[in-house]
CSV table of C-alpha atoms in Angstrom, one decimal:
chain,number,residue,atom,x,y,z
A,107,MET,CA,115.7,24.7,-41.2
A,108,CYS,CA,119.1,23.2,-40.8
A,109,SER,CA,122.2,25.3,-40.1
A,110,ARG,CA,123.3,25.1,-43.8
A,111,GLN,CA,120.0,26.5,-45.0
A,112,ILE,CA,120.1,29.2,-42.4
A,113,GLU,CA,123.5,30.3,-43.6
A,114,GLN,CA,122.2,30.3,-47.2
A,115,ARG,CA,119.1,32.3,-46.3
A,116,LYS,CA,121.2,34.7,-44.3
A,117,GLY,CA,123.4,35.4,-47.3
A,118,GLU,CA,120.3,36.0,-49.5
A,119,LEU,CA,118.8,38.4,-47.0
A,120,SER,CA,122.1,40.3,-46.5
A,121,GLN,CA,122.4,40.7,-50.3
A,122,PHE,CA,118.9,42.0,-50.5
A,123,ILE,CA,119.5,44.6,-47.8
A,124,PHE,CA,122.7,45.7,-49.5
A,125,GLU,CA,120.8,46.2,-52.8
A,126,CYS,CA,118.3,48.3,-51.0
A,127,GLU,CA,121.1,50.5,-49.7
A,128,ILE,CA,122.6,50.9,-53.2
A,129,LYS,CA,119.3,52.0,-54.5
A,130,ARG,CA,119.0,54.6,-51.8
A,131,LYS,CA,122.5,55.9,-52.6
A,132,GLY,CA,121.5,56.3,-56.2
A,133,ASN,CA,118.7,58.6,-55.1
A,134,LYS,CA,121.2,60.7,-53.1
A,135,ARG,CA,119.4,60.0,-49.8
A,136,LEU,CA,122.0,57.7,-48.4
A,137,ARG,CA,122.5,57.8,-44.6
A,138,GLU,CA,124.0,55.5,-42.1
A,139,SER,CA,121.1,53.2,-41.2
A,140,ARG,CA,120.2,50.0,-39.6
A,141,ILE,CA,117.5,48.0,-41.5
A,142,SER,CA,115.4,46.0,-39.2
A,143,LEU,CA,114.6,42.5,-40.3
A,144,LEU,CA,110.9,43.1,-39.4
A,145,PHE,CA,110.6,46.0,-41.8
A,146,VAL,CA,112.4,44.6,-44.9
A,147,LYS,CA,110.3,43.2,-47.7
A,148,SER,CA,112.4,40.1,-48.0
A,149,PRO,CA,112.0,37.6,-50.8
A,150,LEU,CA,112.1,34.9,-48.1
A,151,SER,CA,108.9,33.4,-46.6
A,152,ARG,CA,107.6,34.7,-43.3
A,153,ARG,CA,108.5,31.4,-41.6
A,154,ASP,CA,112.1,31.6,-42.8
A,155,CYS,CA,112.3,35.2,-41.7
A,156,ALA,CA,111.0,34.3,-38.2
A,157,THR,CA,113.5,31.4,-38.0
A,158,LEU,CA,116.3,33.8,-38.9
A,159,ALA,CA,115.1,36.4,-36.5
A,160,PHE,CA,115.0,34.1,-33.5
A,161,SER,CA,118.3,32.4,-34.4
A,162,PHE,CA,120.5,35.5,-34.7
A,163,PHE,CA,120.7,39.1,-35.7
A,164,ILE,CA,121.5,40.1,-39.3
A,165,PRO,CA,124.7,42.1,-39.5
A,166,VAL,CA,124.2,45.8,-40.0
A,167,VAL,CA,124.8,47.1,-43.5
A,168,SER,CA,126.3,50.6,-42.9
A,169,LEU,CA,127.6,52.7,-45.7
A,170,PRO,CA,129.7,55.9,-45.1
A,171,GLN,CA,128.1,59.4,-45.6
A,172,GLU,CA,129.0,61.5,-48.6
A,173,GLU,CA,132.0,63.7,-48.1
A,174,PRO,CA,131.5,67.5,-48.2
A,175,SER,CA,132.2,69.2,-51.5
A,176,ARG,CA,135.7,70.6,-52.0
A,177,ILE,CA,136.9,73.3,-54.3
A,178,GLY,CA,139.0,71.8,-57.1
A,179,ASP,CA,137.4,68.4,-57.1
A,180,ARG,CA,136.8,67.8,-60.8
A,181,SER,CA,134.9,64.5,-60.2
A,182,THR,CA,132.0,66.3,-58.5
A,183,SER,CA,132.3,69.8,-59.9
A,184,ASP,CA,129.6,71.1,-62.2
A,185,VAL,CA,130.8,74.6,-62.9
A,186,VAL,CA,134.2,76.2,-63.6
A,187,VAL,CA,135.1,79.7,-62.3
A,188,ARG,CA,137.7,81.3,-64.5
A,189,LEU,CA,139.7,84.1,-62.8
A,190,ARG,CA,141.1,86.4,-65.5
A,191,THR,CA,143.3,89.5,-65.5
A,192,GLN,CA,144.1,92.0,-68.3
A,193,GLU,CA,147.7,90.8,-68.1
A,194,GLY,CA,146.6,87.4,-69.5
A,195,ARG,CA,146.4,85.4,-66.4
A,196,ASP,CA,143.6,82.8,-66.6
A,197,ASP,CA,143.2,80.2,-63.9
A,198,TRP,CA,140.4,77.7,-63.7
A,199,PHE,CA,138.7,76.6,-60.4
A,200,TYR,CA,136.4,73.6,-60.4
A,201,CYS,CA,133.5,74.5,-58.1
A,202,HIS,CA,129.9,73.5,-57.3
A,203,SER,CA,127.0,75.6,-58.4
A,204,PHE,CA,124.8,74.9,-55.3
A,205,ILE,CA,127.5,76.5,-53.1
A,206,LEU,CA,128.1,79.5,-55.4
A,207,ILE,CA,124.4,80.2,-55.7
A,208,GLU,CA,123.7,79.8,-52.0
A,209,LYS,CA,126.5,82.1,-50.8
A,210,SER,CA,127.0,84.7,-53.6
A,211,LYS,CA,124.5,86.9,-55.3
A,212,TYR,CA,126.8,87.5,-58.2
A,213,PHE,CA,127.2,83.8,-59.0
A,214,GLY,CA,123.5,83.3,-58.3
A,215,ASP,CA,122.6,85.7,-61.0
A,216,ARG,CA,125.2,84.4,-63.4
A,217,LEU,CA,124.1,80.8,-63.0
A,218,SER,CA,120.4,81.6,-63.2
A,219,GLU,CA,118.3,80.9,-66.3
A,220,ASN,CA,117.5,84.6,-66.4
A,221,TRP,CA,121.1,85.6,-67.3
A,222,PRO,CA,121.1,86.7,-71.0
A,223,THR,CA,123.8,84.3,-72.1
A,224,CYS,CA,122.8,81.3,-70.0
A,225,GLN,CA,121.8,79.2,-73.0
A,226,ILE,CA,124.8,80.2,-75.2
A,227,LEU,CA,127.7,77.7,-75.5
A,228,ASP,CA,126.9,76.1,-72.1
A,229,SER,CA,127.9,79.3,-70.4
A,230,ARG,CA,126.1,78.1,-67.2
A,231,ASN,CA,129.0,75.6,-66.8
A,232,CYS,CA,131.6,78.4,-66.8
A,233,VAL,CA,131.7,81.8,-65.1
A,234,GLU,CA,134.4,84.3,-65.9
A,235,VAL,CA,135.4,86.8,-63.2
A,236,TYR,CA,137.8,89.6,-64.2
A,237,CYS,CA,140.0,91.2,-61.6
A,238,GLU,CA,143.1,93.3,-61.2
A,239,GLU,CA,146.4,91.4,-60.9
A,240,SER,CA,146.9,92.7,-57.4
A,241,ASP,CA,143.5,91.3,-56.3
A,242,PHE,CA,144.0,87.9,-57.9
A,243,ASP,CA,145.0,86.1,-54.7
A,244,LEU,CA,142.1,87.8,-52.8
A,245,HIS,CA,139.6,86.3,-55.2
A,246,VAL,CA,141.2,82.9,-54.8
A,247,ASN,CA,140.9,83.2,-51.0
A,248,PHE,CA,137.3,84.3,-51.4
A,249,LEU,CA,136.4,81.2,-53.5
A,250,ARG,CA,138.0,79.0,-50.9
A,251,LEU,CA,136.1,80.7,-48.1
A,252,LEU,CA,132.8,79.9,-49.8
A,253,TYR,CA,133.5,76.3,-48.8
A,254,VAL,CA,134.4,77.1,-45.2
A,255,VAL,CA,131.9,77.1,-42.4
A,256,ILE,CA,132.7,80.5,-40.9
A,257,ASP,CA,132.2,81.1,-37.2
A,258,GLY,CA,133.8,83.1,-34.4
A,259,SER,CA,136.4,80.5,-33.7
A,260,LEU,CA,138.1,80.9,-37.1
A,261,GLU,CA,139.8,84.3,-36.7
A,262,ASP,CA,143.1,82.9,-38.1
A,263,ILE,CA,141.6,82.5,-41.6
A,264,TRP,CA,141.8,86.3,-42.2
A,265,HIS,CA,145.6,86.6,-41.8
A,266,GLY,CA,145.5,90.1,-40.6
A,267,VAL,CA,143.6,93.3,-41.2
A,268,LYS,CA,145.0,94.1,-44.6
A,269,ASN,CA,144.0,90.7,-46.0
A,270,ALA,CA,140.6,90.9,-44.3
A,271,LEU,CA,140.0,94.3,-45.9
A,272,GLY,CA,140.8,92.9,-49.4
A,273,ILE,CA,138.5,89.9,-48.9
A,274,LEU,CA,135.8,92.2,-47.6
A,275,ARG,CA,136.0,94.3,-50.8
A,276,VAL,CA,135.7,91.2,-53.0
A,277,ALA,CA,132.8,89.9,-50.8
A,278,VAL,CA,130.9,93.2,-51.2
A,279,GLU,CA,131.5,93.2,-55.0
A,280,LEU,CA,130.3,89.6,-55.4
A,281,GLY,CA,127.5,89.8,-53.0
A,282,CYS,CA,128.4,87.4,-50.2
A,283,PRO,CA,126.7,88.6,-46.9
A,284,GLN,CA,128.2,85.7,-44.9
A,285,ILE,CA,131.8,86.7,-45.6
A,286,VAL,CA,130.9,90.4,-45.3
A,287,ASN,CA,129.5,89.9,-41.8
A,288,ALA,CA,132.4,87.8,-40.7
A,289,CYS,CA,135.0,90.3,-42.0
A,290,ALA,CA,133.1,93.2,-40.3
A,291,ASN,CA,133.1,91.4,-37.0
A,292,TYR,CA,136.8,90.6,-37.3
A,293,LEU,CA,137.7,94.2,-38.3
A,294,GLU,CA,135.6,95.6,-35.5
A,295,ALA,CA,137.6,93.7,-32.9
A,296,MET,CA,141.0,94.4,-34.4
A,297,PRO,CA,143.3,97.4,-34.1
A,298,TRP,CA,144.0,99.4,-37.4
A,299,GLU,CA,146.6,101.6,-38.8
A,300,GLU,CA,145.9,104.9,-40.4
A,301,ALA,CA,146.4,103.6,-44.0
A,302,GLU,CA,143.9,100.8,-43.3
A,303,GLU,CA,141.3,103.3,-42.2
A,304,ASP,CA,141.4,105.0,-45.6
A,305,GLU,CA,140.7,101.6,-47.2
A,306,ILE,CA,137.9,100.9,-44.8
A,307,LEU,CA,136.2,104.2,-45.7
A,308,LYS,CA,136.3,103.2,-49.4
A,309,ILE,CA,134.6,99.9,-48.7
A,310,ILE,CA,132.0,100.9,-46.1
A,311,PRO,CA,129.4,102.4,-48.5
A,312,GLY,CA,128.6,99.0,-50.0
A,313,MET,CA,128.2,97.2,-46.6
A,314,GLY,CA,124.8,98.5,-45.5
A,315,SER,CA,123.9,98.4,-41.8
A,316,LYS,CA,126.9,96.1,-41.0
A,317,ALA,CA,129.2,99.1,-41.5
A,318,GLN,CA,127.9,101.0,-38.5
A,319,PRO,CA,130.1,99.4,-35.8
A,320,ILE,CA,133.2,100.0,-38.0
A,321,LEU,CA,132.1,103.4,-39.1
A,322,ALA,CA,131.8,104.4,-35.4
A,323,ARG,CA,135.5,104.0,-35.0
A,324,VAL,CA,136.6,106.1,-38.0
A,325,GLN,CA,134.1,109.0,-38.0
A,326,PRO,CA,135.1,112.1,-36.1
A,327,VAL,CA,132.8,113.2,-33.2
A,328,ASN,CA,129.9,115.5,-34.2
A,329,GLN,CA,129.3,117.7,-31.2
A,330,SER,CA,125.9,118.9,-32.4
A,331,ALA,CA,124.7,115.4,-33.1
A,332,VAL,CA,125.9,114.3,-29.6
A,333,LEU,CA,124.0,117.2,-28.1
A,334,ARG,CA,120.8,116.2,-30.0
A,335,ILE,CA,121.1,112.6,-28.7
A,336,PHE,CA,121.4,113.8,-25.1
A,337,LEU,CA,118.3,116.0,-25.6
A,338,TRP,CA,116.4,113.0,-27.1
A,339,VAL,CA,117.4,110.8,-24.2
A,340,GLY,CA,116.1,113.4,-21.7
A,341,ALA,CA,112.8,113.8,-23.5
A,342,SER,CA,112.1,110.1,-24.4
A,343,ASP,CA,109.6,109.6,-21.6
A,344,LYS,CA,107.5,112.5,-22.6
A,345,ILE,CA,107.7,111.7,-26.3
A,346,VAL,CA,106.5,108.1,-25.8
A,347,LEU,CA,103.7,109.3,-23.4
A,348,VAL,CA,102.4,111.9,-25.9
A,349,VAL,CA,102.5,109.6,-28.9
A,350,GLU,CA,100.9,106.7,-27.1
A,351,GLN,CA,98.0,108.8,-25.9
A,352,ALA,CA,97.1,109.8,-29.5
A,353,SER,CA,94.7,107.7,-31.6
A,354,SER,CA,95.8,105.1,-34.1
A,355,VAL,CA,94.6,107.0,-37.2
A,356,ALA,CA,96.8,107.0,-40.3
A,357,GLU,CA,98.4,110.4,-39.5
A,358,ILE,CA,99.3,109.2,-36.0
A,359,ILE,CA,100.8,106.0,-37.4
A,360,GLU,CA,102.9,108.1,-39.7
A,361,THR,CA,104.1,110.2,-36.7
A,362,LYS,CA,105.0,107.0,-34.8
A,363,SER,CA,107.0,105.8,-37.8
A,364,LYS,CA,109.0,109.0,-37.8
A,365,VAL,CA,109.5,108.8,-34.1
A,366,ILE,CA,110.8,105.2,-34.4
A,367,GLU,CA,113.2,106.3,-37.2
A,368,VAL,CA,114.8,108.9,-34.9
A,369,ALA,CA,114.8,106.6,-31.9
A,370,ALA,CA,116.5,103.9,-33.9
A,371,LYS,CA,119.4,106.3,-34.7
A,372,VAL,CA,119.7,107.4,-31.1
A,373,LEU,CA,119.6,103.9,-29.7
A,374,GLU,CA,122.1,102.7,-32.3
A,375,ALA,CA,124.5,105.4,-31.3
A,376,ILE,CA,124.1,104.5,-27.6
A,377,GLY,CA,124.3,100.7,-28.2
A,378,TYR,CA,127.5,100.9,-30.3
A,379,GLY,CA,129.2,103.2,-27.9
A,380,ASN,CA,129.3,106.3,-30.1
A,381,VAL,CA,127.7,108.2,-27.2
A,382,ILE,CA,128.6,107.1,-23.7
A,383,LEU,CA,125.8,107.2,-21.2
A,384,PRO,CA,125.7,106.1,-17.5
A,385,THR,CA,124.5,102.6,-17.1
A,386,ALA,CA,121.2,103.6,-15.5
A,387,LYS,CA,120.4,105.8,-18.5
A,388,ARG,CA,121.2,103.1,-21.0
A,389,PHE,CA,118.9,100.6,-19.2
A,390,HIS,CA,116.2,103.2,-18.9
A,391,MET,CA,116.3,103.8,-22.7
A,392,VAL,CA,115.6,100.1,-23.3
A,393,LYS,CA,112.7,100.1,-20.8
A,394,VAL,CA,111.2,103.1,-22.5
A,395,TRP,CA,111.6,102.3,-26.2
A,396,LEU,CA,111.4,98.5,-26.3
A,397,PRO,CA,107.7,98.3,-25.3
A,398,PHE,CA,106.9,101.2,-27.7
A,399,VAL,CA,108.5,99.5,-30.6
A,400,ARG,CA,106.8,96.1,-29.9
A,401,VAL,CA,103.4,97.8,-30.0
A,402,THR,CA,104.0,100.1,-32.9
A,403,LYS,CA,105.6,97.7,-35.3
A,404,PRO,CA,102.5,95.6,-35.9
A,405,LEU,CA,100.5,98.8,-36.5
A,406,ILE,CA,102.9,100.1,-39.1
A,407,ASP,CA,103.2,96.7,-40.8
A,408,SER,CA,99.4,96.4,-41.0
A,409,ALA,CA,98.8,99.9,-42.3
A,410,THR,CA,97.3,100.0,-45.8
A,411,THR,CA,99.8,102.2,-47.7
A,412,ASN,CA,97.6,102.4,-50.8
A,413,ALA,CA,94.5,103.7,-49.0
A,414,LYS,CA,93.5,107.3,-49.6
A,415,ASP,CA,93.5,108.1,-45.9
A,416,ALA,CA,96.8,106.3,-45.2
A,417,PRO,CA,100.2,107.9,-45.8
A,418,GLU,CA,103.1,106.1,-47.5
A,419,LEU,CA,104.9,104.3,-44.7
A,420,LYS,CA,108.4,103.3,-45.7
A,421,ILE,CA,110.4,101.6,-43.0
A,422,ASP,CA,112.7,99.1,-44.5
A,423,SER,CA,113.6,95.8,-42.8
A,424,GLU,CA,117.1,97.0,-42.1
A,425,LEU,CA,115.8,99.5,-39.6
A,426,TRP,CA,113.8,96.9,-37.7
A,427,GLN,CA,116.9,94.6,-37.7
A,428,SER,CA,119.0,97.4,-36.5
A,429,LEU,CA,116.6,98.1,-33.6
A,430,GLU,CA,116.5,94.4,-32.7
A,431,SER,CA,120.2,94.0,-32.7
A,432,THR,CA,120.6,97.2,-30.6
A,433,PHE,CA,118.1,96.0,-28.0
A,434,VAL,CA,119.7,92.6,-27.9
A,435,SER,CA,123.1,94.1,-27.4
A,436,MET,CA,122.0,96.4,-24.6
A,437,GLU,CA,120.0,93.6,-22.9
A,438,ARG,CA,123.0,91.3,-22.9
A,439,GLU,CA,125.0,94.1,-21.3
A,440,MET,CA,122.3,94.3,-18.6
A,441,GLU,CA,122.4,90.5,-18.0
A,442,VAL,CA,126.2,90.6,-17.7
A,443,ARG,CA,126.1,93.4,-15.2
A,444,ARG,CA,123.5,91.6,-13.1
A,445,GLU,CA,125.6,88.4,-13.1
A,446,CYS,CA,128.7,90.4,-12.1
A,447,LEU,CA,126.8,92.2,-9.3
A,448,GLY,CA,125.4,88.8,-8.1
A,449,GLU,CA,128.8,87.3,-8.0
A,450,GLY,CA,130.2,90.3,-6.1
A,451,GLN,CA,127.4,90.1,-3.5
A,452,GLN,CA,128.0,86.4,-3.0
A,453,ALA,CA,131.7,86.9,-2.5
């Protein structure tokens, strides 16, 4: 092939590669890619392809990745959220259903085919949310936060405790666990005023287990509860020994489940600092109860609750998650203390 023919073939092959990329874009599977000459089904002959391959490399056809979805982008939006108030305010926000469904239970229900009016007047393309005039801006901020990747480095997005409380209330109402967790972590680390504590106590019932760290700061100390925790700590070794020596019949499994429920509350109080114990005692509680929980959980999970000789065992997933987070928190504390002691000895 002469140089002129090579240039012509090069242009044909480049056009073919470009068309392949356009087809991939149409299927929404576009990525930055390099198409090797050896793997392209080219309309050219093998001899021509070989000549081109040994003569030069075909320039890479690279197309940019799709930009992330943004609230208010009408060109890509497939659903409108209408924020409305009794005073007549009615603002439209162009959103994306996959984001709303993924992050909010309320929007997930409203946009599902099971919603009663989903087939009426294209209601799946428009979701109305009614709110008080004083909460309007909070709902707007909530919608914007759905499009934000929230992590610990974005504390400035809350703009203070008062605003975080308002967004937390909206997130609880609209069922967004990601924002609820982020708000809870922020509030746990920030100082409050007395007026803000009253607002926290109103919101906490809808937060589930995530409310415990915050609740620990606003609840008054219960002297009798603290005394019972100290008694449980002192008797933990004997309790575990007695229960482990028993057989694994249904009644014993039920007893173990009750023991775990009480132990979870005790460990949670210790882990979150509601009750202050010496470091050695805290570490000892982990060593005693962690192996017991690891062995007992599979037994409870595998128990046949419908059998005649088996009791109803009702331990929800939140209790296991609470135990896990408590153990992780206390073990991290142990690691930090070991590191500090190691550095002190080296110094």
